Amino acid sequence: MIVVMENGASEDMVHRVLGRIEELGFEAHLSEGEVKTIIGVIGEGKMELKDTFAILPGVEEVVEITKPYKLSGKQFKTEQSVIEIDDVKVGGDNFTIMAGPCAIESKEQLLQAAQQVKDGGAQILRGGAFKPRTSPYSFQGMEEEGLKMLAEAREETGLKVVTEVMDTRDVGLVAEYADILQIGARNMQNYPLLREVGQTNTPVLLKRAMSATYKEFLMAAEYIMAGGNHDVILCERGIRTFIDQTRNTVDLAVVPVVRELSHLPIIIDPSHGTGKWNYVAPLARAALAVGADGLMIEVHPNPTNALCDGPQSLRPDKFKSLVEQMKPIAEAVNRNL
Ligand code: PEP
Ligand code: MN
């Protein structure tokens, strides 16, 4: 249920409503837009108490939310969310690029990649320290040692850093180093993990599971937001279909659909989406044209020697020319790139 305040309702009136919601044992979520202030009410049995709120001064109306996306949906918050990581913004008019190797392999590899993606036009460095590998015998990541390298790369380049967390027990540790916590496709419905990152103040990049519907995707975001962390960036990374020429099928339609249903930003990962470096650039350009808020791209100083996902990783020069090619598209669709 949401309580919509009248235009010009005073701060006192808003506080009175918030106080009443809490007195009755519900949770309140305040959203102060430029025009309207609305307050989400979360908890069982609230609709019976609808009139209790409707009569409070400054309340215009009390509306039941019929869609399941209470926090991620647009009924509660109509303006697009912009996630701010200091001066780097994701959402709104921005087109934000996250790039870097699939896995952190060594200090040299990461620092070199960081410098190269920065030169190429990325704002955020990606690199996995905890890797979700299909085989337990494959390289699993450098763990905390890798996180330290990531922090060093941030120090050297000024780039923000995003890295995956796979286990509830590691959330505190990864959040000490990361600017954005990545939830991988395989963990999109790991509800304890979603709840745990929902307890932090660190923005979360939530990747869509390989077989998730739009509803399941947004409900996973809802888990994070219900914990109080509203800084969620969605990421389409390709879904499993009957197509076997590419690693996954990039579902570009998710962008307009999410735009219609949610205020959260959404980016595209054409690297995992296609699995082949030569398909990455066309899909990246399409992502910008279709209205995505950014990209996550794997870039490796030497893809042939990569310990993970070499075939889908761009060489740094290719990454740089891709960003150049995207500039006229960004201009045409009014995005800052
Ligand atoms: C990754 O980004 O490193 C990754 C493992 O991606 P996904 O979870 O989308 O497979
Ligand atoms: Mn990868």
Short mmCIF file of N, CA and C in Angstrom, two decimals, residues 85-204:
data_model
loop_
_atom_site.label_atom_id
_atom_site.label_comp_id
_atom_site.label_asym_id
_atom_site.label_seq_id
_atom_site.Cartn_x
_atom_site.Cartn_y
_atom_site.Cartn_z
N ILE A 85 27.92 6.38 -7.28
CA ILE A 85 29.11 5.86 -6.60
C ILE A 85 30.10 7.02 -6.67
N ASP A 86 30.05 7.88 -5.67
CA ASP A 86 30.75 9.17 -5.70
C ASP A 86 30.37 9.93 -6.97
N ASP A 87 31.36 10.17 -7.84
CA ASP A 87 31.06 10.96 -9.05
C ASP A 87 30.58 10.10 -10.21
N VAL A 88 30.60 8.79 -10.05
CA VAL A 88 30.15 7.92 -11.14
C VAL A 88 28.67 7.61 -10.94
N LYS A 89 27.90 7.84 -12.01
CA LYS A 89 26.45 7.64 -11.87
C LYS A 89 25.98 6.55 -12.84
N VAL A 90 25.05 5.75 -12.37
CA VAL A 90 24.45 4.74 -13.24
C VAL A 90 22.96 5.02 -13.30
N GLY A 91 22.46 5.24 -14.52
CA GLY A 91 21.04 5.56 -14.68
C GLY A 91 20.86 7.00 -15.14
N GLY A 92 19.62 7.36 -15.41
CA GLY A 92 19.33 8.71 -15.89
C GLY A 92 19.87 8.91 -17.30
N ASP A 93 20.59 10.03 -17.51
CA ASP A 93 21.11 10.30 -18.86
C ASP A 93 22.48 9.66 -19.10
N ASN A 94 22.96 8.95 -18.09
CA ASN A 94 24.34 8.44 -18.18
C ASN A 94 24.39 7.08 -18.88
N PHE A 95 25.48 6.84 -19.57
CA PHE A 95 25.75 5.51 -20.10
C PHE A 95 27.09 5.10 -19.49
N THR A 96 27.02 4.15 -18.58
CA THR A 96 28.18 3.85 -17.74
C THR A 96 28.82 2.53 -18.17
N ILE A 97 30.13 2.56 -18.29
CA ILE A 97 30.81 1.36 -18.77
C ILE A 97 31.67 0.73 -17.68
N MET A 98 31.39 -0.55 -17.43
CA MET A 98 32.19 -1.35 -16.49
C MET A 98 32.97 -2.32 -17.37
N ALA A 99 34.28 -2.38 -17.19
CA ALA A 99 35.08 -3.27 -18.03
C ALA A 99 36.28 -3.78 -17.26
N GLY A 100 36.79 -4.92 -17.72
CA GLY A 100 37.95 -5.51 -17.06
C GLY A 100 37.94 -7.01 -17.26
N PRO A 101 38.91 -7.69 -16.69
CA PRO A 101 39.00 -9.13 -16.93
C PRO A 101 37.91 -9.90 -16.20
N CYS A 102 37.65 -11.10 -16.70
CA CYS A 102 36.69 -11.98 -16.03
C CYS A 102 37.19 -12.21 -14.61
N ALA A 103 38.45 -12.65 -14.50
CA ALA A 103 39.02 -12.96 -13.18
C ALA A 103 40.28 -12.14 -12.93
N ILE A 104 40.51 -11.84 -11.68
CA ILE A 104 41.78 -11.23 -11.27
C ILE A 104 42.79 -12.38 -11.22
N GLU A 105 43.85 -12.24 -12.02
CA GLU A 105 44.81 -13.36 -12.12
C GLU A 105 46.14 -13.04 -11.44
N SER A 106 46.54 -11.78 -11.47
CA SER A 106 47.78 -11.35 -10.83
C SER A 106 47.72 -9.84 -10.73
N LYS A 107 48.64 -9.28 -9.93
CA LYS A 107 48.66 -7.83 -9.77
C LYS A 107 48.97 -7.16 -11.12
N GLU A 108 49.94 -7.73 -11.83
CA GLU A 108 50.36 -7.13 -13.11
C GLU A 108 49.18 -7.12 -14.09
N GLN A 109 48.53 -8.29 -14.19
CA GLN A 109 47.41 -8.41 -15.14
C GLN A 109 46.32 -7.40 -14.80
N LEU A 110 45.99 -7.28 -13.52
CA LEU A 110 44.87 -6.41 -13.15
C LEU A 110 45.23 -4.94 -13.34
N LEU A 111 46.44 -4.57 -12.90
CA LEU A 111 46.81 -3.15 -13.03
C LEU A 111 46.91 -2.75 -14.50
N GLN A 112 47.41 -3.65 -15.31
CA GLN A 112 47.51 -3.37 -16.74
C GLN A 112 46.10 -3.23 -17.34
N ALA A 113 45.23 -4.17 -17.00
CA ALA A 113 43.85 -4.12 -17.52
C ALA A 113 43.15 -2.84 -17.05
N ALA A 114 43.38 -2.48 -15.80
CA ALA A 114 42.72 -1.30 -15.23
C ALA A 114 43.11 -0.05 -16.02
N GLN A 115 44.41 0.08 -16.27
CA GLN A 115 44.90 1.24 -17.02
C GLN A 115 44.31 1.24 -18.44
N GLN A 116 44.27 0.05 -19.03
CA GLN A 116 43.77 -0.05 -20.42
C GLN A 116 42.28 0.26 -20.52
N VAL A 117 41.49 -0.23 -19.57
CA VAL A 117 40.05 0.07 -19.68
C VAL A 117 39.78 1.53 -19.36
N LYS A 118 40.61 2.08 -18.49
CA LYS A 118 40.45 3.51 -18.19
C LYS A 118 40.75 4.34 -19.45
N ASP A 119 41.87 4.01 -20.09
CA ASP A 119 42.22 4.71 -21.35
C ASP A 119 41.12 4.54 -22.39
N GLY A 120 40.49 3.38 -22.39
CA GLY A 120 39.46 3.10 -23.38
C GLY A 120 38.14 3.79 -23.09
N GLY A 121 37.93 4.28 -21.87
CA GLY A 121 36.69 5.02 -21.58
C GLY A 121 35.78 4.40 -20.53
N ALA A 122 36.28 3.39 -19.78
CA ALA A 122 35.43 2.81 -18.72
C ALA A 122 35.48 3.69 -17.47
N GLN A 123 34.42 3.64 -16.69
CA GLN A 123 34.40 4.36 -15.41
C GLN A 123 34.56 3.39 -14.24
N ILE A 124 34.24 2.13 -14.52
CA ILE A 124 34.25 1.13 -13.44
C ILE A 124 35.06 -0.10 -13.91
N LEU A 125 35.92 -0.58 -13.01
CA LEU A 125 36.73 -1.76 -13.32
C LEU A 125 36.04 -3.00 -12.77
N ARG A 126 35.91 -4.02 -13.61
CA ARG A 126 35.36 -5.29 -13.14
C ARG A 126 36.51 -6.28 -12.98
N GLY A 127 36.31 -7.29 -12.15
CA GLY A 127 37.30 -8.34 -11.99
C GLY A 127 36.83 -9.25 -10.87
N GLY A 128 36.79 -10.55 -11.15
CA GLY A 128 36.28 -11.49 -10.15
C GLY A 128 37.39 -12.03 -9.26
N ALA A 129 37.15 -12.02 -7.96
CA ALA A 129 38.08 -12.62 -7.00
C ALA A 129 37.50 -13.94 -6.49
N PHE A 130 36.19 -14.06 -6.57
CA PHE A 130 35.49 -15.30 -6.25
C PHE A 130 34.76 -15.69 -7.52
N LYS A 131 35.17 -16.77 -8.16
CA LYS A 131 34.61 -17.11 -9.46
C LYS A 131 33.66 -18.30 -9.40
N PRO A 132 32.46 -18.14 -9.94
CA PRO A 132 31.52 -19.27 -9.99
C PRO A 132 31.83 -20.13 -11.22
N ARG A 133 32.66 -21.15 -11.09
CA ARG A 133 33.05 -21.96 -12.25
C ARG A 133 32.21 -23.23 -12.35
N THR A 134 31.94 -23.64 -13.57
CA THR A 134 31.13 -24.85 -13.79
C THR A 134 31.85 -26.07 -13.20
N SER A 135 33.16 -26.09 -13.35
CA SER A 135 33.91 -27.23 -12.81
C SER A 135 34.62 -26.85 -11.49
N PRO A 136 34.54 -27.72 -10.50
CA PRO A 136 35.25 -27.42 -9.24
C PRO A 136 36.76 -27.48 -9.40
N TYR A 137 37.23 -28.02 -10.55
CA TYR A 137 38.67 -28.14 -10.77
C TYR A 137 39.24 -26.93 -11.52
N SER A 138 38.35 -26.04 -12.01
CA SER A 138 38.83 -24.83 -12.70
C SER A 138 39.28 -23.80 -11.68
N PHE A 139 40.07 -22.83 -12.15
CA PHE A 139 40.55 -21.72 -11.31
C PHE A 139 39.36 -21.03 -10.62
N GLN A 140 39.43 -20.92 -9.32
CA GLN A 140 38.28 -20.43 -8.53
C GLN A 140 38.41 -18.96 -8.10
N GLY A 141 39.54 -18.34 -8.44
CA GLY A 141 39.70 -16.93 -8.07
C GLY A 141 40.72 -16.74 -6.96
N MET A 142 41.21 -15.51 -6.84
CA MET A 142 42.28 -15.22 -5.88
C MET A 142 41.77 -14.78 -4.51
N GLU A 143 40.47 -14.74 -4.36
CA GLU A 143 39.82 -14.39 -3.09
C GLU A 143 40.37 -13.09 -2.51
N GLU A 144 40.65 -13.07 -1.19
CA GLU A 144 40.98 -11.78 -0.58
C GLU A 144 42.22 -11.12 -1.20
N GLU A 145 43.18 -11.93 -1.60
CA GLU A 145 44.38 -11.38 -2.25
C GLU A 145 43.97 -10.59 -3.49
N GLY A 146 43.02 -11.15 -4.22
CA GLY A 146 42.50 -10.48 -5.42
C GLY A 146 41.76 -9.19 -5.08
N LEU A 147 41.01 -9.23 -3.99
CA LEU A 147 40.28 -8.02 -3.58
C LEU A 147 41.25 -6.89 -3.27
N LYS A 148 42.39 -7.25 -2.67
CA LYS A 148 43.40 -6.24 -2.34
C LYS A 148 43.97 -5.63 -3.61
N MET A 149 44.15 -6.46 -4.62
CA MET A 149 44.67 -5.96 -5.91
C MET A 149 43.66 -5.01 -6.55
N LEU A 150 42.41 -5.37 -6.38
CA LEU A 150 41.35 -4.53 -6.94
C LEU A 150 41.37 -3.14 -6.28
N ALA A 151 41.55 -3.15 -4.96
CA ALA A 151 41.61 -1.88 -4.23
C ALA A 151 42.83 -1.08 -4.68
N GLU A 152 43.92 -1.77 -4.96
CA GLU A 152 45.12 -1.08 -5.42
C GLU A 152 44.90 -0.48 -6.82
N ALA A 153 44.21 -1.24 -7.66
CA ALA A 153 43.91 -0.74 -9.01
C ALA A 153 43.01 0.50 -8.94
N ARG A 154 42.09 0.50 -7.99
CA ARG A 154 41.22 1.67 -7.81
C ARG A 154 42.06 2.87 -7.38
N GLU A 155 42.98 2.60 -6.46
CA GLU A 155 43.86 3.65 -5.95
C GLU A 155 44.68 4.26 -7.10
N GLU A 156 45.21 3.39 -7.95
CA GLU A 156 46.09 3.85 -9.04
C GLU A 156 45.37 4.58 -10.15
N THR A 157 44.15 4.13 -10.45
CA THR A 157 43.47 4.66 -11.64
C THR A 157 42.31 5.61 -11.32
N GLY A 158 41.79 5.51 -10.10
CA GLY A 158 40.61 6.31 -9.78
C GLY A 158 39.32 5.68 -10.28
N LEU A 159 39.42 4.50 -10.91
CA LEU A 159 38.21 3.80 -11.35
C LEU A 159 37.48 3.25 -10.12
N LYS A 160 36.17 3.13 -10.21
CA LYS A 160 35.41 2.42 -9.17
C LYS A 160 35.54 0.93 -9.48
N VAL A 161 35.24 0.08 -8.49
CA VAL A 161 35.41 -1.36 -8.74
C VAL A 161 34.15 -2.16 -8.40
N VAL A 162 33.89 -3.15 -9.27
CA VAL A 162 32.76 -4.06 -9.05
C VAL A 162 33.31 -5.48 -9.05
N THR A 163 32.84 -6.28 -8.08
CA THR A 163 33.32 -7.65 -8.00
C THR A 163 32.25 -8.54 -7.39
N GLU A 164 32.31 -9.81 -7.77
CA GLU A 164 31.23 -10.73 -7.34
C GLU A 164 31.41 -11.26 -5.92
N VAL A 165 30.29 -11.38 -5.23
CA VAL A 165 30.27 -12.09 -3.95
C VAL A 165 29.34 -13.28 -4.10
N MET A 166 29.81 -14.46 -3.69
CA MET A 166 29.03 -15.67 -3.93
C MET A 166 28.45 -16.29 -2.66
N ASP A 167 29.00 -15.87 -1.50
CA ASP A 167 28.66 -16.55 -0.26
C ASP A 167 28.28 -15.52 0.79
N THR A 168 27.22 -15.80 1.52
CA THR A 168 26.78 -14.87 2.57
C THR A 168 27.93 -14.57 3.54
N ARG A 169 28.79 -15.56 3.78
CA ARG A 169 29.89 -15.38 4.75
C ARG A 169 30.94 -14.38 4.27
N ASP A 170 30.95 -14.11 2.95
CA ASP A 170 31.98 -13.20 2.41
C ASP A 170 31.46 -11.79 2.16
N VAL A 171 30.19 -11.54 2.41
CA VAL A 171 29.62 -10.23 2.05
C VAL A 171 30.36 -9.08 2.75
N GLY A 172 30.61 -9.24 4.05
CA GLY A 172 31.31 -8.19 4.81
C GLY A 172 32.69 -7.93 4.23
N LEU A 173 33.40 -9.00 3.94
CA LEU A 173 34.76 -8.89 3.40
C LEU A 173 34.76 -8.19 2.03
N VAL A 174 33.92 -8.67 1.13
CA VAL A 174 33.91 -8.10 -0.22
C VAL A 174 33.46 -6.63 -0.17
N ALA A 175 32.51 -6.33 0.71
CA ALA A 175 32.02 -4.95 0.81
C ALA A 175 33.10 -4.00 1.34
N GLU A 176 34.10 -4.54 2.03
CA GLU A 176 35.20 -3.69 2.50
C GLU A 176 36.02 -3.16 1.33
N TYR A 177 36.06 -3.92 0.24
CA TYR A 177 36.89 -3.55 -0.90
C TYR A 177 36.11 -3.00 -2.09
N ALA A 178 34.89 -3.49 -2.28
CA ALA A 178 34.17 -3.19 -3.53
C ALA A 178 33.33 -1.92 -3.44
N ASP A 179 33.20 -1.23 -4.58
CA ASP A 179 32.25 -0.12 -4.65
C ASP A 179 30.87 -0.63 -5.04
N ILE A 180 30.86 -1.75 -5.78
CA ILE A 180 29.59 -2.38 -6.17
C ILE A 180 29.74 -3.89 -5.94
N LEU A 181 28.75 -4.48 -5.28
CA LEU A 181 28.75 -5.93 -5.07
C LEU A 181 28.01 -6.58 -6.22
N GLN A 182 28.65 -7.52 -6.88
CA GLN A 182 27.99 -8.21 -7.99
C GLN A 182 27.37 -9.52 -7.50
N ILE A 183 26.10 -9.70 -7.85
CA ILE A 183 25.44 -10.99 -7.61
C ILE A 183 25.38 -11.67 -8.98
N GLY A 184 26.02 -12.80 -9.09
CA GLY A 184 26.10 -13.49 -10.37
C GLY A 184 24.80 -14.16 -10.76
N ALA A 185 24.71 -14.48 -12.06
CA ALA A 185 23.50 -15.09 -12.60
C ALA A 185 23.09 -16.34 -11.81
N ARG A 186 24.09 -17.12 -11.42
CA ARG A 186 23.79 -18.37 -10.72
C ARG A 186 23.23 -18.15 -9.32
N ASN A 187 23.42 -16.97 -8.80
CA ASN A 187 22.94 -16.67 -7.45
C ASN A 187 21.76 -15.71 -7.41
N MET A 188 21.16 -15.46 -8.58
CA MET A 188 20.07 -14.47 -8.60
C MET A 188 18.93 -14.86 -7.66
N GLN A 189 18.75 -16.15 -7.46
CA GLN A 189 17.68 -16.56 -6.55
C GLN A 189 18.23 -17.19 -5.27
N ASN A 190 19.44 -16.81 -4.90
CA ASN A 190 20.00 -17.23 -3.62
C ASN A 190 19.49 -16.22 -2.58
N TYR A 191 18.32 -16.52 -2.03
CA TYR A 191 17.64 -15.52 -1.20
C TYR A 191 18.42 -15.10 0.04
N PRO A 192 19.10 -16.04 0.74
CA PRO A 192 19.90 -15.56 1.88
C PRO A 192 20.99 -14.57 1.44
N LEU A 193 21.59 -14.82 0.28
CA LEU A 193 22.64 -13.91 -0.22
C LEU A 193 22.04 -12.55 -0.60
N LEU A 194 20.88 -12.57 -1.23
CA LEU A 194 20.21 -11.31 -1.59
C LEU A 194 19.89 -10.52 -0.34
N ARG A 195 19.40 -11.22 0.67
CA ARG A 195 19.07 -10.53 1.93
C ARG A 195 20.32 -9.94 2.58
N GLU A 196 21.41 -10.69 2.51
CA GLU A 196 22.65 -10.24 3.14
C GLU A 196 23.18 -8.97 2.46
N VAL A 197 23.19 -8.94 1.12
CA VAL A 197 23.67 -7.70 0.47
C VAL A 197 22.67 -6.57 0.66
N GLY A 198 21.42 -6.94 0.91
CA GLY A 198 20.39 -5.94 1.19
C GLY A 198 20.62 -5.23 2.52
N GLN A 199 21.43 -5.85 3.37
CA GLN A 199 21.74 -5.25 4.68
C GLN A 199 22.91 -4.27 4.60
N THR A 200 23.60 -4.24 3.46
CA THR A 200 24.77 -3.36 3.35
C THR A 200 24.34 -2.02 2.75
N ASN A 201 25.28 -1.07 2.74
CA ASN A 201 25.01 0.21 2.08
C ASN A 201 25.72 0.27 0.73
N THR A 202 26.24 -0.85 0.28
CA THR A 202 27.00 -0.86 -0.98
C THR A 202 26.05 -1.16 -2.14
N PRO A 203 26.14 -0.38 -3.23
CA PRO A 203 25.30 -0.68 -4.39
C PRO A 203 25.50 -2.12 -4.89
N VAL A 204 24.46 -2.67 -5.46
CA VAL A 204 24.49 -4.07 -5.90
C VAL A 204 24.22 -4.15 -7.40
#
